[in-house]
JSON list of C-alpha atoms in Angstrom, two decimals:
[
{"chain": "A", "resi": 258, "resn": "MET", "atom": "CA", "xyz": [0.00, 0.00, 0.00]},
{"chain": "A", "resi": 259, "resn": "LYS", "atom": "CA", "xyz": [2.78, 2.44, 0.88]},
{"chain": "A", "resi": 260, "resn": "SER", "atom": "CA", "xyz": [4.72, 1.72, -2.32]},
{"chain": "A", "resi": 261, "resn": "SER", "atom": "CA", "xyz": [1.64, 2.50, -4.41]},
{"chain": "A", "resi": 262, "resn": "TYR", "atom": "CA", "xyz": [1.23, 5.84, -2.63]},
{"chain": "A", "resi": 263, "resn": "ARG", "atom": "CA", "xyz": [4.91, 6.67, -3.12]},
{"chain": "A", "resi": 264, "resn": "PHE", "atom": "CA", "xyz": [4.76, 5.78, -6.81]},
{"chain": "A", "resi": 265, "resn": "ASN", "atom": "CA", "xyz": [1.77, 8.08, -7.35]},
{"chain": "A", "resi": 266, "resn": "LEU", "atom": "CA", "xyz": [3.54, 10.91, -5.52]},
{"chain": "A", "resi": 267, "resn": "LEU", "atom": "CA", "xyz": [6.59, 10.45, -7.75]},
{"chain": "A", "resi": 268, "resn": "ASP", "atom": "CA", "xyz": [4.39, 10.52, -10.85]},
{"chain": "A", "resi": 269, "resn": "PHE", "atom": "CA", "xyz": [2.76, 13.72, -9.63]},
{"chain": "A", "resi": 270, "resn": "SER", "atom": "CA", "xyz": [6.16, 15.31, -8.89]},
{"chain": "A", "resi": 271, "resn": "TYR", "atom": "CA", "xyz": [7.38, 14.37, -12.36]},
{"chain": "A", "resi": 272, "resn": "ILE", "atom": "CA", "xyz": [4.30, 15.91, -14.00]},
{"chain": "A", "resi": 273, "resn": "ILE", "atom": "CA", "xyz": [4.74, 19.14, -12.01]},
{"chain": "A", "resi": 274, "resn": "MET", "atom": "CA", "xyz": [8.41, 19.30, -13.05]},
{"chain": "A", "resi": 275, "resn": "LEU", "atom": "CA", "xyz": [7.49, 18.86, -16.73]},
{"chain": "A", "resi": 276, "resn": "ILE", "atom": "CA", "xyz": [4.86, 21.61, -16.52]},
{"chain": "A", "resi": 277, "resn": "ALA", "atom": "CA", "xyz": [7.34, 23.97, -14.85]},
{"chain": "A", "resi": 278, "resn": "GLN", "atom": "CA", "xyz": [9.97, 23.30, -17.53]},
{"chain": "A", "resi": 279, "resn": "THR", "atom": "CA", "xyz": [7.45, 23.87, -20.32]},
{"chain": "A", "resi": 280, "resn": "LEU", "atom": "CA", "xyz": [6.32, 27.17, -18.81]},
{"chain": "A", "resi": 281, "resn": "ALA", "atom": "CA", "xyz": [9.93, 28.28, -18.35]},
{"chain": "A", "resi": 282, "resn": "LEU", "atom": "CA", "xyz": [10.68, 27.65, -22.03]},
{"chain": "A", "resi": 283, "resn": "GLN", "atom": "CA", "xyz": [7.66, 29.70, -23.11]},
{"chain": "A", "resi": 284, "resn": "ARG", "atom": "CA", "xyz": [8.40, 32.62, -20.81]},
{"chain": "A", "resi": 285, "resn": "ILE", "atom": "CA", "xyz": [9.63, 35.83, -22.34]},
{"chain": "A", "resi": 286, "resn": "ASN", "atom": "CA", "xyz": [11.36, 38.17, -19.93]},
{"chain": "A", "resi": 287, "resn": "PRO", "atom": "CA", "xyz": [10.79, 41.93, -19.74]},
{"chain": "A", "resi": 288, "resn": "GLY", "atom": "CA", "xyz": [12.54, 43.81, -22.49]},
{"chain": "A", "resi": 289, "resn": "ALA", "atom": "CA", "xyz": [13.20, 47.04, -24.33]},
{"chain": "A", "resi": 290, "resn": "ILE", "atom": "CA", "xyz": [12.17, 47.81, -27.90]},
{"chain": "A", "resi": 291, "resn": "TYR", "atom": "CA", "xyz": [15.02, 48.96, -30.16]},
{"chain": "A", "resi": 292, "resn": "ILE", "atom": "CA", "xyz": [14.60, 50.91, -33.39]},
{"chain": "A", "resi": 293, "resn": "THR", "atom": "CA", "xyz": [16.53, 50.23, -36.60]},
{"chain": "A", "resi": 294, "resn": "GLU", "atom": "CA", "xyz": [16.09, 52.43, -39.65]},
{"chain": "A", "resi": 295, "resn": "LEU", "atom": "CA", "xyz": [15.83, 50.56, -42.96]},
{"chain": "A", "resi": 296, "resn": "ALA", "atom": "CA", "xyz": [16.89, 53.37, -45.30]},
{"chain": "A", "resi": 297, "resn": "HIS", "atom": "CA", "xyz": [19.97, 55.40, -44.43]},
{"chain": "A", "resi": 298, "resn": "GLY", "atom": "CA", "xyz": [21.20, 58.63, -45.94]},
{"chain": "A", "resi": 299, "resn": "ALA", "atom": "CA", "xyz": [20.03, 62.23, -46.06]},
{"chain": "A", "resi": 300, "resn": "GLY", "atom": "CA", "xyz": [17.26, 62.98, -43.62]},
{"chain": "A", "resi": 301, "resn": "ASN", "atom": "CA", "xyz": [18.13, 60.06, -41.34]},
{"chain": "A", "resi": 302, "resn": "ASN", "atom": "CA", "xyz": [15.89, 60.59, -38.30]},
{"chain": "A", "resi": 303, "resn": "LEU", "atom": "CA", "xyz": [18.14, 58.47, -36.09]},
{"chain": "A", "resi": 304, "resn": "GLN", "atom": "CA", "xyz": [21.26, 60.67, -36.39]},
{"chain": "A", "resi": 305, "resn": "ALA", "atom": "CA", "xyz": [20.23, 62.65, -33.30]},
{"chain": "A", "resi": 306, "resn": "TYR", "atom": "CA", "xyz": [20.67, 59.62, -31.02]},
{"chain": "A", "resi": 307, "resn": "PRO", "atom": "CA", "xyz": [24.17, 58.93, -29.64]},
{"chain": "A", "resi": 308, "resn": "GLU", "atom": "CA", "xyz": [23.43, 55.22, -29.31]},
{"chain": "A", "resi": 309, "resn": "ARG", "atom": "CA", "xyz": [20.94, 52.77, -30.73]},
{"chain": "A", "resi": 310, "resn": "PRO", "atom": "CA", "xyz": [17.53, 54.40, -30.13]},
{"chain": "A", "resi": 311, "resn": "ARG", "atom": "CA", "xyz": [14.78, 52.67, -28.21]},
{"chain": "A", "resi": 312, "resn": "VAL", "atom": "CA", "xyz": [11.09, 53.17, -27.63]},
{"chain": "A", "resi": 313, "resn": "VAL", "atom": "CA", "xyz": [10.17, 55.26, -24.62]},
{"chain": "A", "resi": 314, "resn": "ILE", "atom": "CA", "xyz": [6.63, 56.07, -23.51]},
{"chain": "A", "resi": 315, "resn": "SER", "atom": "CA", "xyz": [5.88, 59.68, -22.67]},
{"chain": "A", "resi": 316, "resn": "ASP", "atom": "CA", "xyz": [2.33, 60.95, -22.16]},
{"chain": "A", "resi": 317, "resn": "ASP", "atom": "CA", "xyz": [1.12, 57.50, -23.30]},
{"chain": "A", "resi": 318, "resn": "ARG", "atom": "CA", "xyz": [2.78, 57.92, -26.73]},
{"chain": "A", "resi": 319, "resn": "ALA", "atom": "CA", "xyz": [5.72, 55.92, -28.13]},
{"chain": "A", "resi": 320, "resn": "PHE", "atom": "CA", "xyz": [8.82, 57.98, -29.05]},
{"chain": "A", "resi": 321, "resn": "ALA", "atom": "CA", "xyz": [12.34, 57.21, -30.23]},
{"chain": "A", "resi": 322, "resn": "SER", "atom": "CA", "xyz": [14.78, 58.03, -27.45]},
{"chain": "A", "resi": 323, "resn": "ALA", "atom": "CA", "xyz": [18.14, 57.23, -25.86]},
{"chain": "A", "resi": 324, "resn": "ARG", "atom": "CA", "xyz": [16.05, 56.31, -22.78]},
{"chain": "A", "resi": 325, "resn": "PHE", "atom": "CA", "xyz": [13.68, 53.35, -22.83]},
{"chain": "A", "resi": 326, "resn": "SER", "atom": "CA", "xyz": [10.53, 51.92, -21.34]},
{"chain": "A", "resi": 327, "resn": "ILE", "atom": "CA", "xyz": [10.33, 48.32, -20.19]},
{"chain": "A", "resi": 328, "resn": "PHE", "atom": "CA", "xyz": [7.68, 46.05, -21.68]},
{"chain": "A", "resi": 329, "resn": "ARG", "atom": "CA", "xyz": [6.61, 42.47, -21.22]},
{"chain": "A", "resi": 330, "resn": "TYR", "atom": "CA", "xyz": [5.65, 40.61, -24.37]},
{"chain": "A", "resi": 331, "resn": "ASP", "atom": "CA", "xyz": [2.90, 38.03, -24.02]},
{"chain": "A", "resi": 332, "resn": "ARG", "atom": "CA", "xyz": [2.55, 35.20, -26.52]},
{"chain": "A", "resi": 333, "resn": "GLY", "atom": "CA", "xyz": [-1.10, 36.20, -26.75]},
{"chain": "A", "resi": 334, "resn": "GLY", "atom": "CA", "xyz": [0.15, 38.99, -29.03]},
{"chain": "A", "resi": 335, "resn": "PHE", "atom": "CA", "xyz": [0.29, 42.00, -26.74]},
{"chain": "A", "resi": 336, "resn": "LEU", "atom": "CA", "xyz": [2.86, 44.18, -24.98]},
{"chain": "A", "resi": 337, "resn": "ASN", "atom": "CA", "xyz": [2.32, 45.51, -21.48]},
{"chain": "A", "resi": 338, "resn": "LYS", "atom": "CA", "xyz": [4.31, 48.50, -20.22]},
{"chain": "A", "resi": 339, "resn": "ILE", "atom": "CA", "xyz": [5.79, 46.94, -17.13]},
{"chain": "A", "resi": 340, "resn": "ASP", "atom": "CA", "xyz": [5.12, 49.69, -14.57]},
{"chain": "A", "resi": 341, "resn": "THR", "atom": "CA", "xyz": [1.53, 50.34, -15.65]},
{"chain": "A", "resi": 342, "resn": "ARG", "atom": "CA", "xyz": [-1.64, 48.46, -16.41]},
{"chain": "A", "resi": 343, "resn": "LYS", "atom": "CA", "xyz": [-1.55, 49.76, -19.97]},
{"chain": "A", "resi": 344, "resn": "PHE", "atom": "CA", "xyz": [-0.77, 48.06, -23.25]},
{"chain": "A", "resi": 345, "resn": "LEU", "atom": "CA", "xyz": [0.96, 49.11, -26.45]},
{"chain": "A", "resi": 346, "resn": "MET", "atom": "CA", "xyz": [-1.52, 49.61, -29.28]},
{"chain": "A", "resi": 347, "resn": "VAL", "atom": "CA", "xyz": [-1.97, 51.48, -32.56]},
{"chain": "A", "resi": 348, "resn": "ASP", "atom": "CA", "xyz": [-4.47, 54.34, -32.32]},
{"chain": "A", "resi": 349, "resn": "ASP", "atom": "CA", "xyz": [-6.86, 55.62, -35.01]},
{"chain": "A", "resi": 350, "resn": "LEU", "atom": "CA", "xyz": [-4.11, 57.87, -36.42]},
{"chain": "A", "resi": 351, "resn": "GLY", "atom": "CA", "xyz": [-1.70, 54.96, -36.78]},
{"chain": "A", "resi": 352, "resn": "LYS", "atom": "CA", "xyz": [0.54, 55.97, -33.85]},
{"chain": "A", "resi": 353, "resn": "LEU", "atom": "CA", "xyz": [1.86, 53.61, -31.19]},
{"chain": "A", "resi": 354, "resn": "VAL", "atom": "CA", "xyz": [0.32, 54.60, -27.87]},
{"chain": "A", "resi": 355, "resn": "LEU", "atom": "CA", "xyz": [-0.66, 53.04, -24.56]},
{"chain": "A", "resi": 356, "resn": "GLY", "atom": "CA", "xyz": [-4.25, 51.93, -24.07]},
{"chain": "A", "resi": 357, "resn": "PRO", "atom": "CA", "xyz": [-6.25, 50.25, -21.30]},
{"chain": "A", "resi": 358, "resn": "LEU", "atom": "CA", "xyz": [-6.86, 46.94, -23.11]},
{"chain": "A", "resi": 359, "resn": "PRO", "atom": "CA", "xyz": [-4.48, 44.40, -24.67]},
{"chain": "A", "resi": 360, "resn": "HIS", "atom": "CA", "xyz": [-3.98, 44.96, -28.41]},
{"chain": "A", "resi": 361, "resn": "THR", "atom": "CA", "xyz": [-3.30, 41.44, -29.67]},
{"chain": "A", "resi": 362, "resn": "ASN", "atom": "CA", "xyz": [-1.89, 42.22, -33.10]},
{"chain": "A", "resi": 363, "resn": "PHE", "atom": "CA", "xyz": [1.79, 42.03, -32.11]},
{"chain": "A", "resi": 364, "resn": "SER", "atom": "CA", "xyz": [4.06, 39.04, -32.57]},
{"chain": "A", "resi": 365, "resn": "LEU", "atom": "CA", "xyz": [7.75, 38.22, -32.37]},
{"chain": "A", "resi": 366, "resn": "MET", "atom": "CA", "xyz": [9.52, 36.68, -35.34]},
{"chain": "A", "resi": 367, "resn": "GLY", "atom": "CA", "xyz": [12.75, 34.74, -35.15]},
{"chain": "A", "resi": 368, "resn": "GLN", "atom": "CA", "xyz": [13.04, 34.98, -31.41]},
{"chain": "A", "resi": 369, "resn": "GLU", "atom": "CA", "xyz": [16.28, 33.41, -30.31]},
{"chain": "A", "resi": 370, "resn": "GLU", "atom": "CA", "xyz": [15.47, 31.74, -27.00]},
{"chain": "A", "resi": 371, "resn": "LEU", "atom": "CA", "xyz": [19.07, 31.97, -25.78]},
{"chain": "A", "resi": 372, "resn": "LEU", "atom": "CA", "xyz": [19.52, 35.59, -26.84]},
{"chain": "A", "resi": 373, "resn": "GLY", "atom": "CA", "xyz": [16.02, 36.81, -25.99]},
{"chain": "A", "resi": 374, "resn": "ILE", "atom": "CA", "xyz": [15.72, 38.83, -29.20]},
{"chain": "A", "resi": 375, "resn": "GLY", "atom": "CA", "xyz": [12.87, 38.97, -31.72]},
{"chain": "A", "resi": 376, "resn": "LEU", "atom": "CA", "xyz": [11.70, 41.19, -34.56]},
{"chain": "A", "resi": 377, "resn": "LEU", "atom": "CA", "xyz": [8.45, 42.85, -33.46]},
{"chain": "A", "resi": 378, "resn": "LEU", "atom": "CA", "xyz": [5.64, 42.52, -36.00]},
{"chain": "A", "resi": 379, "resn": "HIS", "atom": "CA", "xyz": [2.30, 44.29, -36.10]},
{"chain": "A", "resi": 380, "resn": "ASN", "atom": "CA", "xyz": [-0.44, 42.52, -38.08]},
{"chain": "A", "resi": 381, "resn": "GLY", "atom": "CA", "xyz": [2.30, 40.27, -39.46]},
{"chain": "A", "resi": 382, "resn": "GLU", "atom": "CA", "xyz": [4.27, 43.23, -40.88]},
{"chain": "A", "resi": 383, "resn": "TYR", "atom": "CA", "xyz": [7.69, 44.30, -39.66]},
{"chain": "A", "resi": 384, "resn": "ILE", "atom": "CA", "xyz": [7.94, 47.77, -41.25]},
{"chain": "A", "resi": 385, "resn": "LEU", "atom": "CA", "xyz": [6.80, 50.65, -39.08]},
{"chain": "A", "resi": 386, "resn": "GLU", "atom": "CA", "xyz": [7.52, 54.39, -39.27]},
{"chain": "A", "resi": 387, "resn": "LEU", "atom": "CA", "xyz": [9.68, 56.82, -37.40]},
{"chain": "A", "resi": 388, "resn": "CYS", "atom": "CA", "xyz": [7.98, 60.20, -37.81]},
{"chain": "A", "resi": 389, "resn": "ALA", "atom": "CA", "xyz": [9.88, 63.50, -38.00]},
{"chain": "A", "resi": 390, "resn": "ASP", "atom": "CA", "xyz": [8.55, 64.40, -34.53]},
{"chain": "A", "resi": 391, "resn": "GLY", "atom": "CA", "xyz": [10.03, 61.19, -33.05]},
{"chain": "A", "resi": 392, "resn": "LEU", "atom": "CA", "xyz": [6.71, 59.34, -32.75]},
{"chain": "A", "resi": 393, "resn": "ILE", "atom": "CA", "xyz": [6.47, 55.73, -33.89]},
{"chain": "A", "resi": 394, "resn": "GLY", "atom": "CA", "xyz": [3.71, 54.94, -36.37]},
{"chain": "A", "resi": 395, "resn": "TYR", "atom": "CA", "xyz": [2.15, 52.09, -38.31]},
{"chain": "A", "resi": 396, "resn": "LYS", "atom": "CA", "xyz": [0.78, 53.11, -41.72]},
{"chain": "A", "resi": 397, "resn": "SER", "atom": "CA", "xyz": [0.21, 56.57, -40.25]},
{"chain": "A", "resi": 398, "resn": "ARG", "atom": "CA", "xyz": [1.59, 58.57, -43.20]},
{"chain": "A", "resi": 399, "resn": "CYS", "atom": "CA", "xyz": [3.13, 61.01, -40.74]},
{"chain": "A", "resi": 400, "resn": "LEU", "atom": "CA", "xyz": [5.36, 63.84, -41.89]},
{"chain": "A", "resi": 401, "resn": "GLY", "atom": "CA", "xyz": [8.96, 62.88, -42.57]},
{"chain": "A", "resi": 402, "resn": "ALA", "atom": "CA", "xyz": [8.24, 59.18, -42.06]},
{"chain": "A", "resi": 403, "resn": "ARG", "atom": "CA", "xyz": [11.17, 56.80, -42.34]},
{"chain": "A", "resi": 404, "resn": "ASN", "atom": "CA", "xyz": [10.80, 53.02, -42.50]},
{"chain": "A", "resi": 405, "resn": "VAL", "atom": "CA", "xyz": [12.02, 51.29, -39.36]},
{"chain": "A", "resi": 406, "resn": "THR", "atom": "CA", "xyz": [11.91, 47.92, -37.71]},
{"chain": "A", "resi": 407, "resn": "LEU", "atom": "CA", "xyz": [11.40, 47.32, -34.01]},
{"chain": "A", "resi": 408, "resn": "THR", "atom": "CA", "xyz": [13.27, 44.62, -32.12]},
{"chain": "A", "resi": 409, "resn": "TYR", "atom": "CA", "xyz": [12.21, 43.30, -28.72]},
{"chain": "A", "resi": 410, "resn": "GLU", "atom": "CA", "xyz": [15.25, 42.46, -26.61]},
{"chain": "A", "resi": 411, "resn": "GLU", "atom": "CA", "xyz": [15.04, 40.94, -23.15]},
{"chain": "A", "resi": 412, "resn": "ILE", "atom": "CA", "xyz": [16.91, 42.92, -20.53]},
{"chain": "A", "resi": 413, "resn": "ILE", "atom": "CA", "xyz": [17.07, 40.26, -17.83]}
]
């Protein structure tokens, strides 16, 4: 009777260990979003930044900056700004902003599990815009728009 009980406890422990390992492999740590311009040359909007620019949230809007905001990507397709209960979304004008509800149109492509890096896609597309005023857009047709990609990189 005791050996049967012990065997069942070992089975249960093994199942719990497998679940924990599976969840650990699927976990994506908090990260920053980096900006890379696709077309270089005259009018390069990124020249003003001394290092690789990142996305920072100010007044609930996404800007290119030397500073950065920390996000958590969820495999459900949304990004949560880590110190708020707000989520990255695209507003009616095509600008990246924070909103109260998860916007599930984001995904990561080519995420390297060991490196914690992935190209951030919106609606399956990787090209976004860096506007002349520093805002980040998606099909916004903002003034001075330059094509950029966004990369999610874990910081932990």
